[in-house]
XYZ file of N, CA and C in Angstrom:
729
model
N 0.842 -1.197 0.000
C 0.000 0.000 0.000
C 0.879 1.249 0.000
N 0.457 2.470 -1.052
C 1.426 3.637 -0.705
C 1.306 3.882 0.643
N 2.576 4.975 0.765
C 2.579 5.515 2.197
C 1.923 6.913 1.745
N 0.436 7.197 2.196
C -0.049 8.263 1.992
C -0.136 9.640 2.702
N 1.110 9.522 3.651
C 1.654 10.843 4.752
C 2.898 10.996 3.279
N 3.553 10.381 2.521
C 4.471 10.985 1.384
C 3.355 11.534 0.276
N 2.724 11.066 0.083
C 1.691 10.820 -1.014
C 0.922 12.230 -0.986
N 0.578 12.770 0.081
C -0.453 13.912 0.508
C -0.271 14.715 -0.316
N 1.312 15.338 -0.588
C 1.108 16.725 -1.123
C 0.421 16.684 -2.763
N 1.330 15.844 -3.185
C 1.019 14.962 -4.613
C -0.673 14.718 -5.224
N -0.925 14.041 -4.335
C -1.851 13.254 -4.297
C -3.422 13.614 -5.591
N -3.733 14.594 -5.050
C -4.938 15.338 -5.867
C -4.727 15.566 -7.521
N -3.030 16.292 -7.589
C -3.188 16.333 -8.944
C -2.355 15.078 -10.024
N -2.255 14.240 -9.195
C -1.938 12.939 -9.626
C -3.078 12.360 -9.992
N -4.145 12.397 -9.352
C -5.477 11.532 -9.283
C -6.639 12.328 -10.110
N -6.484 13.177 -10.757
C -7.772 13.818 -11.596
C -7.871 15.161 -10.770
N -7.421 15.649 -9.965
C -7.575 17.202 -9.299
C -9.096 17.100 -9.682
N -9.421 18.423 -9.415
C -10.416 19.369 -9.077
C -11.789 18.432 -9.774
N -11.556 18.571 -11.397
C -12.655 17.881 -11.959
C -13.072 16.292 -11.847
N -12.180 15.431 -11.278
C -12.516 13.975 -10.515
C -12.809 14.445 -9.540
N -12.461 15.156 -9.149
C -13.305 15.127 -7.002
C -14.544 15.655 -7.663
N -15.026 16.702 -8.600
C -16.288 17.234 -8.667
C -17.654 16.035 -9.153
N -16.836 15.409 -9.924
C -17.424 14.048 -10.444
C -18.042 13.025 -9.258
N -16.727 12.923 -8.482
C -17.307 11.814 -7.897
C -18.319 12.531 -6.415
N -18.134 14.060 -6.179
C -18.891 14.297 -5.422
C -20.346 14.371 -5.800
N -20.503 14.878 -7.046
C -21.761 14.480 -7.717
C -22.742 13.356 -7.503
N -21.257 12.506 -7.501
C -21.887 11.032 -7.674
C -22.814 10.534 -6.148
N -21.589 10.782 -5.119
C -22.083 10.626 -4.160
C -23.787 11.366 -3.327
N -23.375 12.695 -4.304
C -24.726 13.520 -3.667
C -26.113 12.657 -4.002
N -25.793 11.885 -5.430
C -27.151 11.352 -5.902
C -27.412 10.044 -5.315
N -26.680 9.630 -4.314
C -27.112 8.388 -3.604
C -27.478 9.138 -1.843
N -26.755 10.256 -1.597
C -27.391 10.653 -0.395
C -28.696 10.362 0.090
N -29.151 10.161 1.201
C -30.561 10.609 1.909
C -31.032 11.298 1.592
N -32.175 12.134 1.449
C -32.456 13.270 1.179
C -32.675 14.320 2.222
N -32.916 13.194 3.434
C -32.954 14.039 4.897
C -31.690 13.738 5.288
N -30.658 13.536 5.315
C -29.539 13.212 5.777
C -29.156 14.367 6.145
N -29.316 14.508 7.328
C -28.102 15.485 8.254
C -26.455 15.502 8.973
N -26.304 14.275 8.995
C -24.707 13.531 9.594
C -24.062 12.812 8.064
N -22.840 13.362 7.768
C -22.503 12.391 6.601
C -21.083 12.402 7.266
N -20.572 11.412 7.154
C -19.067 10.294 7.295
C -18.379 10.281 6.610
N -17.031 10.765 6.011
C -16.588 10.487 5.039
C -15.403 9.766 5.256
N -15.128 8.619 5.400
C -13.979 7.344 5.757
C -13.135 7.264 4.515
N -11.916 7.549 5.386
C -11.384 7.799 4.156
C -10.905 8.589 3.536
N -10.906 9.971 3.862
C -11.531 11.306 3.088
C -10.436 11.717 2.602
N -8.999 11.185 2.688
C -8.255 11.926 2.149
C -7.527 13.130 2.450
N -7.764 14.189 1.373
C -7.311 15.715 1.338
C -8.449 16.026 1.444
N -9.563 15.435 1.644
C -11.145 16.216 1.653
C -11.304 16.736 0.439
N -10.903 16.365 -0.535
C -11.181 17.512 -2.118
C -12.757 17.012 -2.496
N -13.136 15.648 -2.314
C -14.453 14.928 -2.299
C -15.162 15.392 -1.113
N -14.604 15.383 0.197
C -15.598 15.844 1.573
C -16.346 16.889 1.153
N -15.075 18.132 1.504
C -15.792 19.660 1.250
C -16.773 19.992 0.412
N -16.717 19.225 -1.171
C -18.109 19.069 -1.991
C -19.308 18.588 -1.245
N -19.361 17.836 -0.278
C -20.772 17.583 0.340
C -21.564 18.331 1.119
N -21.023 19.381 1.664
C -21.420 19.967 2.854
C -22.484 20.822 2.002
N -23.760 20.828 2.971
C -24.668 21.985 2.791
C -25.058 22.523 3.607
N -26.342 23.508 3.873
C -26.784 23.725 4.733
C -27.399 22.945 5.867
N -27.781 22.827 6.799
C -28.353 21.885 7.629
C -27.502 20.570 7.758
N -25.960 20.510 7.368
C -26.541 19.038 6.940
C -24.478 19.205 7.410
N -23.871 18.134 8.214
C -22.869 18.249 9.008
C -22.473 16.808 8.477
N -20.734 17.417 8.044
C -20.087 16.217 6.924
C -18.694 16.434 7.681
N -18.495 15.233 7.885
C -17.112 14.580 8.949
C -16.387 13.703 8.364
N -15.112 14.461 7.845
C -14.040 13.492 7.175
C -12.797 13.041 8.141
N -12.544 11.347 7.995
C -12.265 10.312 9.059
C -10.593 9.926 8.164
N -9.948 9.822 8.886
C -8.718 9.262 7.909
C -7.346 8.959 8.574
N -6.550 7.915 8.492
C -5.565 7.882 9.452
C -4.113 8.177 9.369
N -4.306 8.685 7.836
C -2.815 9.560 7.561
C -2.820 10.564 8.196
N -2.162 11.337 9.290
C -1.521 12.829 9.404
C -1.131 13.438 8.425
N -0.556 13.124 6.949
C -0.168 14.154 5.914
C -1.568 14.360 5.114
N -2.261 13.910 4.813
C -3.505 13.623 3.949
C -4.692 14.542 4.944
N -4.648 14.457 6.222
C -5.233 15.143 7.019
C -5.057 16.612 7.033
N -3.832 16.682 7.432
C -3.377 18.330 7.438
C -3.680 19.359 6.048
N -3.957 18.357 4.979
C -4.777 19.078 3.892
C -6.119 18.815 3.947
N -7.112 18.355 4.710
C -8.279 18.098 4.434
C -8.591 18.996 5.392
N -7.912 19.514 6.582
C -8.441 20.660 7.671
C -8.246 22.010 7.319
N -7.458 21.622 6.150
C -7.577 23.100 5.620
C -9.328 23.713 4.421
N -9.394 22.024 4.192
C -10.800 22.473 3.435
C -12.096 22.383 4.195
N -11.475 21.361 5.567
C -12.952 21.539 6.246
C -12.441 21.662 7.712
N -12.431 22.935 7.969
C -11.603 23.375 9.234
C -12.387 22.996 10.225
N -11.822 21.726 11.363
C -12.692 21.580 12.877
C -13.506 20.337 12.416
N -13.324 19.785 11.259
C -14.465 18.574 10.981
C -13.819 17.087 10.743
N -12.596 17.040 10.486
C -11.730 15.837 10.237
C -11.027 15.454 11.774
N -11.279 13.988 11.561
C -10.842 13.754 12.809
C -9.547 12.331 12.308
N -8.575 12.087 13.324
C -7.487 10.416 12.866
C -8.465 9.401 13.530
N -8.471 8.711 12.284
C -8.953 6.950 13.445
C -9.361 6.155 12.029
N -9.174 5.346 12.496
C -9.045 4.201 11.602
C -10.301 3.481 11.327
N -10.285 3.090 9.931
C -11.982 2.644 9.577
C -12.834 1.458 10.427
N -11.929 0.917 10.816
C -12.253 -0.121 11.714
C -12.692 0.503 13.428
N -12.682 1.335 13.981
C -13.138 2.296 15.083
C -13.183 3.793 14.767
N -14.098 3.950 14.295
C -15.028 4.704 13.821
C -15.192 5.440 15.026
N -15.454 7.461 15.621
C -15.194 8.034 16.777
C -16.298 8.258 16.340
N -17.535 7.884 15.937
C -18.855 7.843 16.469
C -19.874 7.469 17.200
N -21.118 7.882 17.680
C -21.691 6.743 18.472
C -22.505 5.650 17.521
N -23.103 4.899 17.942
C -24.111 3.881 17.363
C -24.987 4.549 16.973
N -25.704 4.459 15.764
C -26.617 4.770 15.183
C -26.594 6.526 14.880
N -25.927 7.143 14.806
C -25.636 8.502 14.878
C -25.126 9.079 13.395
N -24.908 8.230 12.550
C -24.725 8.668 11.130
C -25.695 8.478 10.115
N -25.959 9.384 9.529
C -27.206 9.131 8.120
C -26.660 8.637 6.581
N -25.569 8.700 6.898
C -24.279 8.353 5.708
C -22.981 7.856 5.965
N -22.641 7.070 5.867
C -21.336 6.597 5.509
C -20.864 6.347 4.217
N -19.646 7.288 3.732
C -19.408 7.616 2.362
C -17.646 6.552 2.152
N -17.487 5.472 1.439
C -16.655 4.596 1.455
C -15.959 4.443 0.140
N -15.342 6.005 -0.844
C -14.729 5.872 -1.693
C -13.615 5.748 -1.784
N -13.464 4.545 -2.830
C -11.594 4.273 -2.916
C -10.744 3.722 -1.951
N -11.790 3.080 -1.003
C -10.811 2.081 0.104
C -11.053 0.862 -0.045
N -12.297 -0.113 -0.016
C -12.135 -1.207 0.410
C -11.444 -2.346 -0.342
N -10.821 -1.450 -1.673
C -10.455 -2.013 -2.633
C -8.929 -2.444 -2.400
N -8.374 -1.300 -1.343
C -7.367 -1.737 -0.527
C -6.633 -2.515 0.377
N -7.952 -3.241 0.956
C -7.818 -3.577 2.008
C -7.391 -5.172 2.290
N -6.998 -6.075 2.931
C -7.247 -7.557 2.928
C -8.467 -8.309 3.423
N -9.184 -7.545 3.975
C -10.478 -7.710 4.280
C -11.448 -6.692 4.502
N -13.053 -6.717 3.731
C -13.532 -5.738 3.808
C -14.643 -5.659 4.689
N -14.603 -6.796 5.591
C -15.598 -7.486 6.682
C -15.623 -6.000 7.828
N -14.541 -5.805 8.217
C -14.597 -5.258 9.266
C -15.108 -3.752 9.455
N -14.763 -3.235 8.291
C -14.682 -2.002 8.059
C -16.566 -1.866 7.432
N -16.985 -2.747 6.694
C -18.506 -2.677 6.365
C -19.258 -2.652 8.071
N -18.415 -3.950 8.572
C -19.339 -4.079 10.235
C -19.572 -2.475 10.993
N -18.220 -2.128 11.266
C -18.238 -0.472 11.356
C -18.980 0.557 10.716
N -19.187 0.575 10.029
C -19.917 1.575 9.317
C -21.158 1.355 9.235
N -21.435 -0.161 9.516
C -23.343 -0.222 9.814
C -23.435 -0.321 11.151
N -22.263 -0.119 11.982
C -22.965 0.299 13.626
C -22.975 1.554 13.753
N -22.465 2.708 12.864
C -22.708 3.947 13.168
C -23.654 4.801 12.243
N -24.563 3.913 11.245
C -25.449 4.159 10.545
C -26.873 3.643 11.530
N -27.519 5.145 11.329
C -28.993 4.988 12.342
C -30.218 4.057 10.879
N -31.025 3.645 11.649
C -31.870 2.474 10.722
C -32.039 3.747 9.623
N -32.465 3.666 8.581
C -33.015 4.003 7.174
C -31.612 5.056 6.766
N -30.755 4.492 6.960
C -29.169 5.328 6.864
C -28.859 4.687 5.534
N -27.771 5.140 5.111
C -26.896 4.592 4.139
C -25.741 4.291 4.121
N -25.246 3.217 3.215
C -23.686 2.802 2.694
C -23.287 3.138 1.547
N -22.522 4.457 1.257
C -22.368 4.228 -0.003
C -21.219 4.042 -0.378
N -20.533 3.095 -1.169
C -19.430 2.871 -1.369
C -19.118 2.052 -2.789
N -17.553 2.485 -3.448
C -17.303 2.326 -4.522
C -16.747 1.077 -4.796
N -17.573 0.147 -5.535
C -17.144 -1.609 -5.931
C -16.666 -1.952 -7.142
N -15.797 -2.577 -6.992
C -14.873 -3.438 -8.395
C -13.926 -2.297 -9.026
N -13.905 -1.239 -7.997
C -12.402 -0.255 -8.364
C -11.693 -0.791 -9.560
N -11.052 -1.825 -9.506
C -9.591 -1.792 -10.225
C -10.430 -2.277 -12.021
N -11.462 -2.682 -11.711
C -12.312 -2.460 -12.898
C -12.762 -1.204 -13.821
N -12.892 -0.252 -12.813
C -13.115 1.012 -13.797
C -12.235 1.390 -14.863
N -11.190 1.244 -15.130
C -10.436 1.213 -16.252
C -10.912 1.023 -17.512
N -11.477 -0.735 -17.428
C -11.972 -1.559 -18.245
C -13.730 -1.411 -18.753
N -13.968 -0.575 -17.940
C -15.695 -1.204 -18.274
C -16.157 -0.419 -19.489
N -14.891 0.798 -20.274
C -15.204 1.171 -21.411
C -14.193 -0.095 -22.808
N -15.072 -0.474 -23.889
C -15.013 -1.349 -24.999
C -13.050 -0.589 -24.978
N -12.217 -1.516 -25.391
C -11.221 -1.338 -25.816
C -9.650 -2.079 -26.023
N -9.003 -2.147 -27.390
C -7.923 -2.752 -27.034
C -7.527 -3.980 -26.178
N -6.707 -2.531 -24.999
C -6.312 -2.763 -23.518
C -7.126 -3.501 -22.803
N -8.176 -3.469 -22.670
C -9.361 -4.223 -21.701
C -9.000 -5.425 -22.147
N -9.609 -6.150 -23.580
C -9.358 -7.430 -24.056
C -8.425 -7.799 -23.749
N -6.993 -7.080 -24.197
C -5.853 -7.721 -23.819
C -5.465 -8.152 -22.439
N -6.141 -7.640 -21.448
C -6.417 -8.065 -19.683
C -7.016 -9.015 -19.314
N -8.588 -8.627 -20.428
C -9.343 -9.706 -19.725
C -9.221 -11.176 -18.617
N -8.532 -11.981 -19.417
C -8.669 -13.519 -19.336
C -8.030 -12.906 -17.428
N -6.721 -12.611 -17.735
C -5.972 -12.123 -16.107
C -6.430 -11.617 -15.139
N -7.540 -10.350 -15.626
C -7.925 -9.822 -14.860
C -9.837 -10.980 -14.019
N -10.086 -11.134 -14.954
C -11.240 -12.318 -14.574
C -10.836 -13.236 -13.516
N -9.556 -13.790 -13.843
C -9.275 -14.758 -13.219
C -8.779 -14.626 -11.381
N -8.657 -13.218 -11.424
C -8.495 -12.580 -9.871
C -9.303 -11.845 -9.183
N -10.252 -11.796 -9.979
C -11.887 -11.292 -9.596
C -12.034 -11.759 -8.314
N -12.085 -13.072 -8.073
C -12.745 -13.715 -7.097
C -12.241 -13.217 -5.366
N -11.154 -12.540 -5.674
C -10.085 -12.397 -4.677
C -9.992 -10.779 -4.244
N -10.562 -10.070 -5.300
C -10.946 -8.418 -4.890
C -11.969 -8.131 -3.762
N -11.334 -7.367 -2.788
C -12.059 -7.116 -1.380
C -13.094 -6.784 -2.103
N -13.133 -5.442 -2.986
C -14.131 -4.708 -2.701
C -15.269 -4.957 -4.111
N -15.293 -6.797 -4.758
C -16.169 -7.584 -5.166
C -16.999 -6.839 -4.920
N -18.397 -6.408 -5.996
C -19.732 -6.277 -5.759
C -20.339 -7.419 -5.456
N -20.197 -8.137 -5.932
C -20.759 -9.974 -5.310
C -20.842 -9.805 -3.762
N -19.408 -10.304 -3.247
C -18.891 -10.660 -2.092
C -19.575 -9.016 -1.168
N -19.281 -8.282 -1.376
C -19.923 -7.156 -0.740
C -21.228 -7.174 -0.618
N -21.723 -7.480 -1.580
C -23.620 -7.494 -1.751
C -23.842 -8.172 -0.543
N -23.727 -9.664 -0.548
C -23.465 -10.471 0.396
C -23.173 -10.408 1.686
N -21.928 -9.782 2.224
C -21.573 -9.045 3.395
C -22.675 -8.023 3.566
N -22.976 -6.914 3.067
C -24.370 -5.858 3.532
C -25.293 -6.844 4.099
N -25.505 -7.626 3.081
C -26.938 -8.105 3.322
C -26.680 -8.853 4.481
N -25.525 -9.892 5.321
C -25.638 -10.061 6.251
C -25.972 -9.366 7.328
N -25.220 -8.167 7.498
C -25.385 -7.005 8.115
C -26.724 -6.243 8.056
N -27.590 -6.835 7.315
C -28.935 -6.185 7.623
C -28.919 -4.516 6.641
N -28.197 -5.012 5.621
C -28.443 -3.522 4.489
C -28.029 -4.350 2.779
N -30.193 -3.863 2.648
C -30.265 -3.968 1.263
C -29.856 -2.400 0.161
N -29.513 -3.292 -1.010
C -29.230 -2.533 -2.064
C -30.221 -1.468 -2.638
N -29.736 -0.349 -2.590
C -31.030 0.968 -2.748
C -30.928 1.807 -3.893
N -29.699 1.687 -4.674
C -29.086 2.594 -5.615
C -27.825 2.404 -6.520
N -27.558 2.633 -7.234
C -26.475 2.805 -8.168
C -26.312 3.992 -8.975
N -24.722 4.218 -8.991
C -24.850 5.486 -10.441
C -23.083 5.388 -10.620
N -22.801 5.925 -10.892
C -21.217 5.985 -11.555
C -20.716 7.433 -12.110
N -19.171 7.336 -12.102
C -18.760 8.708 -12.375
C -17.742 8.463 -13.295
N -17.468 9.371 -13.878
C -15.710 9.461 -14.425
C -13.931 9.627 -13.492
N -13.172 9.197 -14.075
C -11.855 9.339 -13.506
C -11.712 10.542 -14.719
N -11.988 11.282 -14.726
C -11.827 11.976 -15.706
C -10.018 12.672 -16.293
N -9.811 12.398 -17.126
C -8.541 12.383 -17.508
C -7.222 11.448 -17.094
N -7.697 10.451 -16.720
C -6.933 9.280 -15.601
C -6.979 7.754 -16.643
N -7.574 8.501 -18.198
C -7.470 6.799 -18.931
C -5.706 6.673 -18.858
N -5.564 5.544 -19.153
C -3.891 5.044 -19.685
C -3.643 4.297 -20.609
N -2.277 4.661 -20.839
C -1.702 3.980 -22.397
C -1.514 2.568 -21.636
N -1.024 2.096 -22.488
C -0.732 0.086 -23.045
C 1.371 0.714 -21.970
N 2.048 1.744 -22.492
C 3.148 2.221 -21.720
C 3.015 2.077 -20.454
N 1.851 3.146 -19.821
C 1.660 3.258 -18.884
C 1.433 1.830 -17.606
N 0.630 1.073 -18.683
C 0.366 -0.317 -17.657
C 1.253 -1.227 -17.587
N 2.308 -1.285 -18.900
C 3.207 -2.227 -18.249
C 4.456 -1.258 -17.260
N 4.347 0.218 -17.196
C 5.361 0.806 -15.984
C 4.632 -0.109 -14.794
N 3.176 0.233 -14.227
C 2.954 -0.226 -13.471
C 2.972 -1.453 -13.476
N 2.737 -2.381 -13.985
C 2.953 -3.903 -14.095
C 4.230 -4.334 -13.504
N 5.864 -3.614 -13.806
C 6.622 -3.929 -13.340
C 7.019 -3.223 -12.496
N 6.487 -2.355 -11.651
C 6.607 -1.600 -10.099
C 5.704 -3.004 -9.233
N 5.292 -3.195 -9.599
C 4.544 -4.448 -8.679
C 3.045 -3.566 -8.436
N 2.486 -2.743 -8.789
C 1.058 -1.732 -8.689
C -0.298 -2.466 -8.816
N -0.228 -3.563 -9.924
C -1.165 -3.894 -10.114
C -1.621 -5.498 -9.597
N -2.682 -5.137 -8.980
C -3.208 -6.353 -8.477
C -3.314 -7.558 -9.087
N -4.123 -7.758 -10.430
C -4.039 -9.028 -11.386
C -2.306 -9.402 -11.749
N -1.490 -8.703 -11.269
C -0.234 -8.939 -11.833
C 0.862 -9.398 -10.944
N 0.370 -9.459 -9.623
C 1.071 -9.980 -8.770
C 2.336 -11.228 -8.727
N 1.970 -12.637 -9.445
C 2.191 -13.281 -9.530
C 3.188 -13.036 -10.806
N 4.378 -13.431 -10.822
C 5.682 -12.938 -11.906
C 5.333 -13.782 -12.933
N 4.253 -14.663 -13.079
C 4.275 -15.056 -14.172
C 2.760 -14.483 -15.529
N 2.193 -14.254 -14.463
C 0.543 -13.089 -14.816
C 2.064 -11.349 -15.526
N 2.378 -11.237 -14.547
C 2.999 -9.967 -14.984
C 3.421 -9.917 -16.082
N 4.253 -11.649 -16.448
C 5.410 -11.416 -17.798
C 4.266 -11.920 -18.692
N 3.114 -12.516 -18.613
C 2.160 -12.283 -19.563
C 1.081 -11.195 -20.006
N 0.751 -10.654 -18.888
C 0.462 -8.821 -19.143
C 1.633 -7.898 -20.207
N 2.637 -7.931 -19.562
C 3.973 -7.056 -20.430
C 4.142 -6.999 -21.970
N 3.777 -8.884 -22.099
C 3.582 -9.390 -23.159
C 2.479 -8.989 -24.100
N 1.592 -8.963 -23.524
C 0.381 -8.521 -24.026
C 0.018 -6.905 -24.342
N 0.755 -6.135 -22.934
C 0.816 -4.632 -23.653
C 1.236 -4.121 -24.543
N 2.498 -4.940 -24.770
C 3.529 -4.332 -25.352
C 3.363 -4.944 -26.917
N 2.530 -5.672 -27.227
C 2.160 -5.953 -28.612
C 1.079 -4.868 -29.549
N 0.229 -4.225 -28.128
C -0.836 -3.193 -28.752
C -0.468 -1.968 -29.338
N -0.837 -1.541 -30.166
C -0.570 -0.205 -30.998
C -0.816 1.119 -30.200
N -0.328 2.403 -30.741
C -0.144 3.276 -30.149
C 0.082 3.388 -28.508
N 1.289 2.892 -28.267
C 1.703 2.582 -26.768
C 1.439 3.939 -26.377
N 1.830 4.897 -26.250
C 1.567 6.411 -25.829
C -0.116 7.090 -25.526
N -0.714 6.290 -26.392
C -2.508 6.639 -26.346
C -3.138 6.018 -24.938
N -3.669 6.889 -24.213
C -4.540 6.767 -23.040
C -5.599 6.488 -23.957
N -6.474 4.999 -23.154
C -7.461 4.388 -23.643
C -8.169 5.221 -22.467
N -9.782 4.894 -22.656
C -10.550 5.606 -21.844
C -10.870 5.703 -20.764
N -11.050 6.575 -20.181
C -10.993 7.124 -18.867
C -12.199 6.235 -18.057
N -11.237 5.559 -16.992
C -12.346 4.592 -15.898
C -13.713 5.264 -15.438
N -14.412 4.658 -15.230
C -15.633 4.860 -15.186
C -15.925 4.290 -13.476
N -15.839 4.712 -12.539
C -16.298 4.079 -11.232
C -17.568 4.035 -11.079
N -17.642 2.668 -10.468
C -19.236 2.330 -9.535
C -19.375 2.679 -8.145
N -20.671 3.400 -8.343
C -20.568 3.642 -6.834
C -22.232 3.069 -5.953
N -22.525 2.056 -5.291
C -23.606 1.516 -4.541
C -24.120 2.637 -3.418
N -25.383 2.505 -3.281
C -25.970 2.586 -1.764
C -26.357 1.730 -1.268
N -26.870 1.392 -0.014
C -27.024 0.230 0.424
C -27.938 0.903 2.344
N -29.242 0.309 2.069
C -29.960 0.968 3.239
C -29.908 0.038 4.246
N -30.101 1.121 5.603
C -30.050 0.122 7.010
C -31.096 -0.324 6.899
């Protein structure tokens, strides 16, 4: 996992700046409550996604356990970010109307714990909303690159925390059905056939773990045309999921 106390300063305009955070705050607004007054944001980063949520009436708390990633998110939401880790959550029971879960569980080695958390601090008719099959958004536009993944990337599906399957599943143990869907852009974040085998041989990519998946990815990039051309820009999913 990066170290995201180095990562902080970087971070935003590495990842789509201004117009990806506007995207995906969008995204998130259209799965909100509509009465939702408490929103959670786990995770939050630099807050470039938090600070988009806040409205009137309505009190948005970004959670995160980097100190460098923090010290920029208190600058966008001064007095509202707090350190603690997704797994103890500094809320009470039932006291959140939202829990907002972008771009983590995809990280994680297990996404059990961190779902359990977030539906003990969601009050009944609350929400989960959170972003599934991450390392998929790349792919879910027709192209090239995608095909040339496929077979590799399928075959490690089963093993992604943050599975819409395996997640569906986990909610629903937890007593939260599926209420919503919508999706956003990575906007300007597609990549070349170059680009994926750099990451392929930094060790970055998940389907590629295994040195012998990698030297058949490499293989496979490096046969496609216009190595320099960013194929299209990932497309993220993002769920709700009611108490």
């Amino acid at each position: 996992m990066l170290d995201y106390d180095t990562e902080a300063r970087d971070y935003d305009d590495s990842r789509g700046g201004e117009p990806r955070a506007e995207a995906a705050a969008a995204a998130v607004e259209r799965l909100l409550p509509e009465d939702g007054r408490t929103v959670l944001d786990v995770a939050c980063g630099t807050g470039i996604v938090t600070a988009r949520l806040r409205r009137p009436g309505r009190t948005v708390l970004g959670v995160d356990r980097s100190p460098g990633m923090l010290r920029l998110a208190e600058q966008r939401l001064p007095g509202a970010v707090l350190c603690a880790d997704a797994t103890r959550l500094p809320l009470r029971t039932g006291s959140a109307d939202a829990v907002v879960l972008v771009w983590l569980l995809h990280l994680l080695p297990d996404a059990a714990p961190v779902l359990a958390e977030a539906r003990r601090v969601l009050r009944p008719g609350g929400a989960l909303i959170t972003t599934v099959d991450k390392n998929d958004a790349y792919f879910t536009e027709p192209s090239d690159l995608a095909e040339a993944t496929a077979g590799l990337r399928r075959r490690h599906a089963p093993q992604v925390t943050d599975n819409v399957e395996r997640l569906t599943a986990r909610a629903a143990a937890l007593g939260l059905s599926p209420a919503a869907e919508t999706s956003f852009p990575g906007l300007g974040q597609g990549r070349s056939p170059r680009a994926w085998r750099e990451s392929v041989g930094k060790g970055r990519i998940l389907w590629c773990r295994d040195p012998a998946d990698a030297a058949t990815a490499v293989r496979a990039l490096a046969a496609l045309p216009d190595q320099d051309t960013p194929r299209p820009d990932p497309q993220y999913r993002l769920l709700a999921f009611r108490a």
